[in-house]
Amino acid sequence: MTRLFNRRTRPIWIAALVIVLVELFVFNLPHWRSLSSAEPLTNDASTVGAGLAVRGSGAYEITDPTQAYVQVDGVDTPVSYVHVDAEGSWDEMLQDARQTTQDSRPKDSWGLALLDDTYDNANETLSMTNVRMDVLVDGQWRANRADYYNANIEESNYLANRASDGNAQAVRLWFQEPAGSKIRFTSMTVNARVPLNLSPIRLLAMALVAAFLIVFRPSSALWRIPLDTHSRGQRWALAGLLAPAAIVALSITVGNVWFFSPGVYHHPGQFTYDFDQYAHLADSILKGQPWLDLPVPQELAAADNPLDIATRNRLVQSGVHPVYWDYVFFNGHWYSYFGAIPAVLLYLPYQAITGGMLPTATALAWMMFGALVFGSLLVVRIIRRYFPGASLGATGLAILVFTAGANVPYLCYRSNFYAVPMTSSLLVTTLGLWLWLGAKRPDGRLSMVRVGFGALCIAANLGCRTMYVFAALLAFPIFWQDIKDIIAGVRARTMGVAEIVKPVAAMVLPALAVALPLLWYNHWRFGSFLDFGNDYQMTVIDLTHYKAPIGDLPLTLFYFLFLPPRFIDVFPFLAISPSPYINWQYMEPSIGGIFFAIPLLVLVVAFPFLRRRLHGRHLWGFGWTALACAALVMLFDAQKAGFGWRYMTDFSWLITLAVLFAMLAFMDFTPAADDLLAAGGRIERSMPLGQRRMIMIVIALTVATAAVTFLSYFVVGRQDSMYRLVADLWTSFGSWFKAL
């Protein structure tokens, strides 16, 4: 028994107790509150507003939103919680419509699935319904804040009354949906007893947070074990940490084999959305043609200027289709402006072998796994080269910081083709930098193979996400000493021609091997080596005539860095933060600037004050080069693309490098070899105060980053909003907080 309860296991038992108490008495607070309320009163909608029309047992249609309510009378008690019952049956037509699949939807003449608003709204009920509960107290209606319930998620169907604690004569439930909406509602119970709900997912989430805090607390044994890249145990530990990502990638792959269907959608009178751009690009390359094999409406091809906003809007509104959104239209053909390398390396082989499309979610899963692997190896190599005394604790924390700082969680959420350029570039960039940092041999000479393959990977960004090619500038701080040696050798005439040419050729030739075919590919498609096709997009504006207003540039830079967050008092407690412009400029909805979206990055403010610590490690220039590259990328994005949440990924990883250098400067101490040997690999000495403080700061910012990231997935109004696309999942997590 004493082995179970001792100094080492004490944090685990404390964490377990806290988790149980939080689960029982915080997340289940509505249960305990409801026990003291008056007797439950169930009344099958004694009054139905004139704005609701019955469409079956348990189904209504909203005909007039100003009269869309149901009301329970004869309450005469204080009201705490109201339970909405929406599990009754509904009209057979509606039930069949809910089971309608992509394949059984109506098709147009091109074979595209019709997402007809009329068809959908006439045949499907809402699972999640926005409501507002009012209570009649002392002859006056008291309104609660807007709420919701979900017919598929029972935990969400308890609505808290916060409007008044006096005796209520009646309770009214307003359905806040537009006219024509089909809702599911059977009855409601006033003063319902909220059941005790122990959520395994919630317990697991709290356990993971607790495990993180226990493992990385300053007194943890991990901070006394030095990083040893030759240790088989430590290598297996890293493999174990990366294994869940591999399992997820494999699961996505298997799932897509059974459930994949082409991602093409068309609303009559609107643009056509096709999310298989890379698959179409791979098919065109297999066929040896520069354009995509997609249908072109005759009316669009005959238009004088098909990219003109008024012209294409008139065409699509008159029924001309398919007009593909965010595709390139040039000289009567469809193209993709996205880089071809992911299509060539992943989609093309798969489609050549199987004859079918590679699902983008599968491609993204494996590219993300590769980026996680080489991102982790890059961090390990940085530590091994510049911080040889760093511990396993510092290494693990640094890997987490790099993963979060590189915006990997955001890319994991955006699992469509818009995430492919960033994910593929993150993969090849981390691989390239890992090779460069490992190019120095033990004898001091350079491995030209690693230099060359690293240059090949960095140059591959030209065919993935061009913004990442600025990583090539990091070659200067990485190889600065070698550059100085070459310059000194040339001046002293002690270095032969071969010694000078070989490293230059190893760096330049592989880059040209990637760049030249890509430039030729541009010429093949658009008649110009430097024309990547961006200006011919079917997007929100005609880019062939649009010039970004230079006056908006400072505002965009401010938004990228410091756009303030917007907090709300309901789940997910974050909302889209307004980012207005003086002139029109592209703007993707965001929860805030990068220092709020990724709180860890605020540690970059410590970097300028650490010159003495970093200069001797040859990281002072490295860090400033990374920050300069980040500034250049941000400036380019701001002027050419506008403000976008996903564009932060282009430069956040560069800022993260400087953050890592600052963080690790506090977490590295190299013990004497004799002391280390005597301790059997464990450093049994007190941790410096500065290191302890930095650990606590990084842990706090890591938890804050995880919290912001988690909540950002549920923000209403963001692109690929979970609220709109996966309402049941949104409600499942939202129900953790809605009744508090």
Coordinates of C-alpha atoms in Angstrom, one line a residue, residues 40 53 66 96 98 104 133 186 199 218 232 266 272 376 409 427 453 487 493 637 640 687-688 728:
P40 CA -41.3 18.6 -12.7
A53 CA -47.5 24.5 -38.8
T66 CA -42.7 36.3 -35.1
D96 CA -36.7 9.4 -45.6
R98 CA -32.7 12.6 -43.6
S104 CA -29.3 9.6 -54.3
M133 CA -36.8 30.6 -23.4
T186 CA -42.5 17.0 -29.0
S199 CA -18.5 11.8 -19.9
P218 CA 9.8 21.3 -12.8
R232 CA 17.4 3.1 -28.0
H266 CA -23.5 22.6 -57.1
T272 CA -19.8 24.9 -58.5
S376 CA 10.2 16.6 -34.1
P409 CA -3.6 22.1 -35.1
L427 CA 6.8 18.6 -44.5
F453 CA 18.9 16.8 -50.6
I487 CA 35.8 33.2 -48.0
R493 CA 44.4 31.3 -51.8
D637 CA 1.1 37.8 -47.8
K640 CA -0.7 39.9 -52.3
M687 CA 17.3 23.3 -11.0
P688 CA 18.3 26.9 -11.5
D728 CA -24.0 17.1 -33.7

